[in-house]
mmCIF file of N, CA, C and O in Angstrom:
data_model
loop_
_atom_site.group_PDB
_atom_site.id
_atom_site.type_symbol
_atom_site.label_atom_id
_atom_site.label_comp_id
_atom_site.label_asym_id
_atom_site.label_seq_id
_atom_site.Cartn_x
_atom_site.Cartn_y
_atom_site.Cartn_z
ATOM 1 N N UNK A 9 0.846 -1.170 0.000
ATOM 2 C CA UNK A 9 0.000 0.000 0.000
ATOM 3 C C UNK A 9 0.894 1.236 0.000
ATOM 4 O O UNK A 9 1.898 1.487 0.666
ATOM 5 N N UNK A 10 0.176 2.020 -1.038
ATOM 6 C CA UNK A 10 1.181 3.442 -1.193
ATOM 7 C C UNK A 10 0.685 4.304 0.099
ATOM 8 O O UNK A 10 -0.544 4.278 0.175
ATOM 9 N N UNK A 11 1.223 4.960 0.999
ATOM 10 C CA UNK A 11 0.662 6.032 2.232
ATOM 11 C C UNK A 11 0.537 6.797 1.940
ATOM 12 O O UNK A 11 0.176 7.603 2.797
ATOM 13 N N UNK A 12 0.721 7.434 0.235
ATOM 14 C CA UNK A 12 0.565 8.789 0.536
ATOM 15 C C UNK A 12 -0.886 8.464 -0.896
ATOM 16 O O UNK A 12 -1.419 9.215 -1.712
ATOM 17 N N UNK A 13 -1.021 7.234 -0.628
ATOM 18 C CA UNK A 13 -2.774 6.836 -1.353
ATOM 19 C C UNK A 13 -3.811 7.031 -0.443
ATOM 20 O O UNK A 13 -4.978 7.345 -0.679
ATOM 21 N N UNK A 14 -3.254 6.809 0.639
ATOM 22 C CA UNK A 14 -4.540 6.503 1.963
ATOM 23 C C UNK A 14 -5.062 7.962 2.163
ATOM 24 O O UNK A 14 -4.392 8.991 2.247
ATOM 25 N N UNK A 15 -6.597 7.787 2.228
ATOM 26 C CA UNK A 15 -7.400 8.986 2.543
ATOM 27 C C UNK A 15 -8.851 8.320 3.077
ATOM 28 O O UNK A 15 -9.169 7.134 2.996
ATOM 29 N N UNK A 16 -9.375 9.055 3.455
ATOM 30 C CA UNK A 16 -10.570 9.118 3.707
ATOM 31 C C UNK A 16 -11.720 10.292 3.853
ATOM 32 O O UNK A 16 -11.595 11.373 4.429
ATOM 33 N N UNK A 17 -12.830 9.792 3.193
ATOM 34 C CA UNK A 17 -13.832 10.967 3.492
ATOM 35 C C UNK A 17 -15.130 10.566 3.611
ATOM 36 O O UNK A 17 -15.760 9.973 2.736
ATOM 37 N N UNK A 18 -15.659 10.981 5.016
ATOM 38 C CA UNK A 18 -16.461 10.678 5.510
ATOM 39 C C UNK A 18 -17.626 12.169 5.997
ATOM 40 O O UNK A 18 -17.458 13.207 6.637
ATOM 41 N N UNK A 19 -18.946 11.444 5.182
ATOM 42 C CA UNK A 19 -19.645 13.082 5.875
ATOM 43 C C UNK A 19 -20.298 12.168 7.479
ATOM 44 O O UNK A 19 -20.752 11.031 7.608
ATOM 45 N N UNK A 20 -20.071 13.281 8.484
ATOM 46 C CA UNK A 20 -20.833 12.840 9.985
ATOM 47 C C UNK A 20 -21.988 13.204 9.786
ATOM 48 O O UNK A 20 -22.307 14.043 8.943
ATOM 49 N N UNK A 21 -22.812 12.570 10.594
ATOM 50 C CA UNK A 21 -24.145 13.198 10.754
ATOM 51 C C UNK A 21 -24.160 13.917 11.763
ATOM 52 O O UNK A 21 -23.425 13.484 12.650
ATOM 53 N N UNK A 22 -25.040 15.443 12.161
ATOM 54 C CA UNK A 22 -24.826 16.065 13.153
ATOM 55 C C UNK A 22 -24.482 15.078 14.389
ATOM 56 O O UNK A 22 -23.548 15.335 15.148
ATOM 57 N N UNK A 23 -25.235 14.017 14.529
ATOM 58 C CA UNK A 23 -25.209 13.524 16.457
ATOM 59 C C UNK A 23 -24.202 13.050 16.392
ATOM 60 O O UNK A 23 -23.921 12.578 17.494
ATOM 61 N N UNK A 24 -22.794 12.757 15.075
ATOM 62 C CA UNK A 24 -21.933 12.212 14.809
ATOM 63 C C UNK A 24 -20.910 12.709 15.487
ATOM 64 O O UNK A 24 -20.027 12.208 16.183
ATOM 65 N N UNK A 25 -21.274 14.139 15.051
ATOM 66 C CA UNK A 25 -20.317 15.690 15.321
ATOM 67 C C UNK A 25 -20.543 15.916 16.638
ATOM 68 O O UNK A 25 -19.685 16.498 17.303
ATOM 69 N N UNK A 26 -21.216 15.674 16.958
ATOM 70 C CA UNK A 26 -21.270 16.225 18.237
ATOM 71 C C UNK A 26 -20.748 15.372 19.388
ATOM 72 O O UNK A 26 -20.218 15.866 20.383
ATOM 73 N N UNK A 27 -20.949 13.917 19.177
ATOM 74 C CA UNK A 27 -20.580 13.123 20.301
ATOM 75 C C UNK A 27 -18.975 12.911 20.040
ATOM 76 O O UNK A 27 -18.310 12.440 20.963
ATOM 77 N N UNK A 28 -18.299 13.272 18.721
ATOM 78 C CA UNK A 28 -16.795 13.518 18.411
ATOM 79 C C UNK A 28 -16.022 14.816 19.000
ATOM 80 O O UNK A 28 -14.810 14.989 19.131
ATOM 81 N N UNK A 29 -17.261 15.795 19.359
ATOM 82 C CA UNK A 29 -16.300 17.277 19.413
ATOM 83 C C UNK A 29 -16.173 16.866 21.334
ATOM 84 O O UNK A 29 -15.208 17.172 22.034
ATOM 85 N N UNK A 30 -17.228 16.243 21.737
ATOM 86 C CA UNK A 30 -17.254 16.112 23.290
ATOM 87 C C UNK A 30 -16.219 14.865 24.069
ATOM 88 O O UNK A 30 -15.821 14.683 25.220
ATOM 89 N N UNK A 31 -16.045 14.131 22.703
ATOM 90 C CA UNK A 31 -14.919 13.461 23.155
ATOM 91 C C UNK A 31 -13.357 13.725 22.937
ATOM 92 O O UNK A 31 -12.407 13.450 23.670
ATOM 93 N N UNK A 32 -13.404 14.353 21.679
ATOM 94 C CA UNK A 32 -11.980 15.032 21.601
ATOM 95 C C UNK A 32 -11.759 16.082 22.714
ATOM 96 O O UNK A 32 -10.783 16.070 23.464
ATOM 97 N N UNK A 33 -12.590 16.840 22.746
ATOM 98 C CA UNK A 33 -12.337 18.023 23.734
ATOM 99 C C UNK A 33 -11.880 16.933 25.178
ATOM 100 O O UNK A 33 -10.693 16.715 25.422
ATOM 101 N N UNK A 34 -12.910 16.385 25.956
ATOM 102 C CA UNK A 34 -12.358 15.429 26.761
ATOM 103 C C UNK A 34 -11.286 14.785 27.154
ATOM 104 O O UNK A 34 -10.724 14.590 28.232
ATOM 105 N N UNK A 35 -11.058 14.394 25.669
ATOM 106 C CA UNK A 35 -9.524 13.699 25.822
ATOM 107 C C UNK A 35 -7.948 14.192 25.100
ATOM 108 O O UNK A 35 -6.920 13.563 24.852
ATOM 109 N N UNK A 36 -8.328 15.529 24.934
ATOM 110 C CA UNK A 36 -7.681 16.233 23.708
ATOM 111 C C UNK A 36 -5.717 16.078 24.557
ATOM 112 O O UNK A 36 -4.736 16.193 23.823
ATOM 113 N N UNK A 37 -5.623 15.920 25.504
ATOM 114 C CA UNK A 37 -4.139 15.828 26.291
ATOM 115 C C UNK A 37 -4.007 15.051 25.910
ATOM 116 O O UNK A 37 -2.994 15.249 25.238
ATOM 117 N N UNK A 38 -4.504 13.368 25.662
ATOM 118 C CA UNK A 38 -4.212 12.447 25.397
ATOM 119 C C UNK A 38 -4.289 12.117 23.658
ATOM 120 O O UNK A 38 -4.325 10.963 23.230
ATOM 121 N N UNK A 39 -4.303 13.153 22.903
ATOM 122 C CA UNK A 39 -4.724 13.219 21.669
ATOM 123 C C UNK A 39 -3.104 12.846 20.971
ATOM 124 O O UNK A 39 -2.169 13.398 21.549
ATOM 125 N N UNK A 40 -2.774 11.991 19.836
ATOM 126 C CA UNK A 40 -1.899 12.174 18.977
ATOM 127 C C UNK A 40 -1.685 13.686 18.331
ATOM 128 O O UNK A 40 -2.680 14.242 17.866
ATOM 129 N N UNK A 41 -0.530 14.294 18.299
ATOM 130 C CA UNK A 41 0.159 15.060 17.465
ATOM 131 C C UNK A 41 -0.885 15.307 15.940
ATOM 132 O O UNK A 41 -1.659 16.241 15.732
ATOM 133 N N UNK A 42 -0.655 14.438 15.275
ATOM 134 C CA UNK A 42 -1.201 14.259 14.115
ATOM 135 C C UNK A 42 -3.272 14.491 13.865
ATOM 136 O O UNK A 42 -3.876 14.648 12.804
ATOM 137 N N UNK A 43 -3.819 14.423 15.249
ATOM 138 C CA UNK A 43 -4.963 14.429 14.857
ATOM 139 C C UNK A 43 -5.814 16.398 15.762
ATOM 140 O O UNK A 43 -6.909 16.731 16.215
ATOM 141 N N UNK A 44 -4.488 17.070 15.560
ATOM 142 C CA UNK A 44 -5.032 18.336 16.418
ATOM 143 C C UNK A 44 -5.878 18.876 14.965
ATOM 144 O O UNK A 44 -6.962 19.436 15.125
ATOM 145 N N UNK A 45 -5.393 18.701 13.717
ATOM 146 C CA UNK A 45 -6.147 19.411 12.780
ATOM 147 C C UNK A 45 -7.936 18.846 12.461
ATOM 148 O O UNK A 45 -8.876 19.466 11.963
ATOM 149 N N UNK A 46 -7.872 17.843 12.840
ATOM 150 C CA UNK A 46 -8.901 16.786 12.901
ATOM 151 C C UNK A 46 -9.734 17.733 14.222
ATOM 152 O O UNK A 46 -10.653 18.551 14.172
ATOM 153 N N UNK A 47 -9.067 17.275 15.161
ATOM 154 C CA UNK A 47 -9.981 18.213 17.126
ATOM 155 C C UNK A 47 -10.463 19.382 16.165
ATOM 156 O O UNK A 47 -11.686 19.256 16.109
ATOM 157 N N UNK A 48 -9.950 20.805 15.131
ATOM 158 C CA UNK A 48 -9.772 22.056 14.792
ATOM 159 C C UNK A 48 -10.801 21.591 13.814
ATOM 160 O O UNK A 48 -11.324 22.697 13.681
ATOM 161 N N UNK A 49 -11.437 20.894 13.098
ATOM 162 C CA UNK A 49 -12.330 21.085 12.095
ATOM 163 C C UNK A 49 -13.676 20.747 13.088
ATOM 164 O O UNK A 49 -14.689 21.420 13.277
ATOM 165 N N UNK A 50 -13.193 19.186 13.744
ATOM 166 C CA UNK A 50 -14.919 19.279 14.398
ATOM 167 C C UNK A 50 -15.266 20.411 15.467
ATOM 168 O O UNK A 50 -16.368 20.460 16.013
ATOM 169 N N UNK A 51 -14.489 21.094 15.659
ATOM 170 C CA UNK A 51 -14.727 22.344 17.266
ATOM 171 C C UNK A 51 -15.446 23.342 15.913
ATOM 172 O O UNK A 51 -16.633 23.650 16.027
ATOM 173 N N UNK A 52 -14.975 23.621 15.166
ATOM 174 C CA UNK A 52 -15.275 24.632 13.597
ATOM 175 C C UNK A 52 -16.196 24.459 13.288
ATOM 176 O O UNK A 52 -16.953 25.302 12.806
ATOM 177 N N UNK A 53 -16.465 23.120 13.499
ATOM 178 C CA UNK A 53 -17.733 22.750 13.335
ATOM 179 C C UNK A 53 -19.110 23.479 14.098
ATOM 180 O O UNK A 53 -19.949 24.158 13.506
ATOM 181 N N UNK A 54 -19.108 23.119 15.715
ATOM 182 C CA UNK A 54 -19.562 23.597 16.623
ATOM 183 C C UNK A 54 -19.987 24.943 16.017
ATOM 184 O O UNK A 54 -20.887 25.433 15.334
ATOM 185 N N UNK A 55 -18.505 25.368 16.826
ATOM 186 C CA UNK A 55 -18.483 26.733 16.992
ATOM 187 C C UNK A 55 -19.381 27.598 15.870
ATOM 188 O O UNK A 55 -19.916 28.698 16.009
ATOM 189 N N UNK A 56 -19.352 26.605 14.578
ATOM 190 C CA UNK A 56 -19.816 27.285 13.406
ATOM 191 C C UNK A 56 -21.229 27.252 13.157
ATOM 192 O O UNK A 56 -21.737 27.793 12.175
ATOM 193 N N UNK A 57 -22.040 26.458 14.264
ATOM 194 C CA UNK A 57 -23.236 25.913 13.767
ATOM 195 C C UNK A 57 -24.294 26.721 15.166
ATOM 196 O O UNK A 57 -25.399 27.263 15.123
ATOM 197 N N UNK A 58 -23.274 26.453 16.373
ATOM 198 C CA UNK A 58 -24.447 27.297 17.514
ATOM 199 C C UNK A 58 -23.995 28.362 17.925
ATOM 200 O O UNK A 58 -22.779 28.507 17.796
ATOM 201 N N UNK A 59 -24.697 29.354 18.487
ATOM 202 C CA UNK A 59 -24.366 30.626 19.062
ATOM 203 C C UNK A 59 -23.555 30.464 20.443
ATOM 204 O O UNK A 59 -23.934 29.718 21.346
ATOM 205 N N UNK A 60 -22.778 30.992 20.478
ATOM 206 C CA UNK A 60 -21.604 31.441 21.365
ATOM 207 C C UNK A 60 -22.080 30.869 22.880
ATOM 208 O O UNK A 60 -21.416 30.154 23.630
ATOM 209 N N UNK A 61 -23.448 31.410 23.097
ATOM 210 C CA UNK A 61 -23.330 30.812 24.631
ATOM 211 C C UNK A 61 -24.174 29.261 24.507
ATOM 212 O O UNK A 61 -24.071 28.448 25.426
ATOM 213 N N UNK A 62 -25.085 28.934 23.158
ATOM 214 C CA UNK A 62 -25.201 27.724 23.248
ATOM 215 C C UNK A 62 -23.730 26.461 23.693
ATOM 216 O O UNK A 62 -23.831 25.580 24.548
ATOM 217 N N UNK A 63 -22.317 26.772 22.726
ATOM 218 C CA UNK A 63 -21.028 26.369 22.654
ATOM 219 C C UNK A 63 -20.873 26.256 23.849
ATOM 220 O O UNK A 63 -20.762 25.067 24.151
ATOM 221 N N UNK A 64 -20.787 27.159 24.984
ATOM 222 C CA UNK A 64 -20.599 26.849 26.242
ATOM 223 C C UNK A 64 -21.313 26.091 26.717
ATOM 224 O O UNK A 64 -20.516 25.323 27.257
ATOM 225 N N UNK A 65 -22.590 25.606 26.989
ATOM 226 C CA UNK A 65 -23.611 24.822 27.198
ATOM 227 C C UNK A 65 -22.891 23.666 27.045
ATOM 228 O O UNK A 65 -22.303 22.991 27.891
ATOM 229 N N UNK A 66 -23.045 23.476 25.490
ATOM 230 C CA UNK A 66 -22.818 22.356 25.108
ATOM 231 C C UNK A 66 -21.470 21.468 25.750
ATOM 232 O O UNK A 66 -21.531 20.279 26.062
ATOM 233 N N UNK A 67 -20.293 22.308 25.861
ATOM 234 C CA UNK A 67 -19.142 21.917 26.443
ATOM 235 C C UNK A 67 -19.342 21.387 27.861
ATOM 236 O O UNK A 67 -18.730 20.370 28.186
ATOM 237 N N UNK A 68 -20.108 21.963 28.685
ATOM 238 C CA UNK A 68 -20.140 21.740 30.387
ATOM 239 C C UNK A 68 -20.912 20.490 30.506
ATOM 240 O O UNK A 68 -21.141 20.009 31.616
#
């Protein structure tokens, strides 16, 4: 297998996104190097979809 063949693309479904942004955030210390751009799209996500103090909500 070539590595620089490997990809993937996957659309989430919102409850997808959401139970991903609450676990990355959770465990984000324990996160690989390689997957902070990954944590930075689903938070983009969030951040991009509810209003500012919903985001807080949602986080606590």
């Amino acid at each position: 297998m070539n590595e620089s063949d490997l990809s993937l693309s996957y659309n989430f479904s919102p409850e997808e996104v959401k139970l991903m942004a609450k676990f990355l955030r959770k465990n984000q210390e324990s996160l690989p190097d390689g997957l902070y751009k990954f944590l930075s799209a689903v938070e983009r996500a969030i951040y991009d979809s509810l209003p500012m103090k919903e985001v807080a909500n949602f986080y606590s």
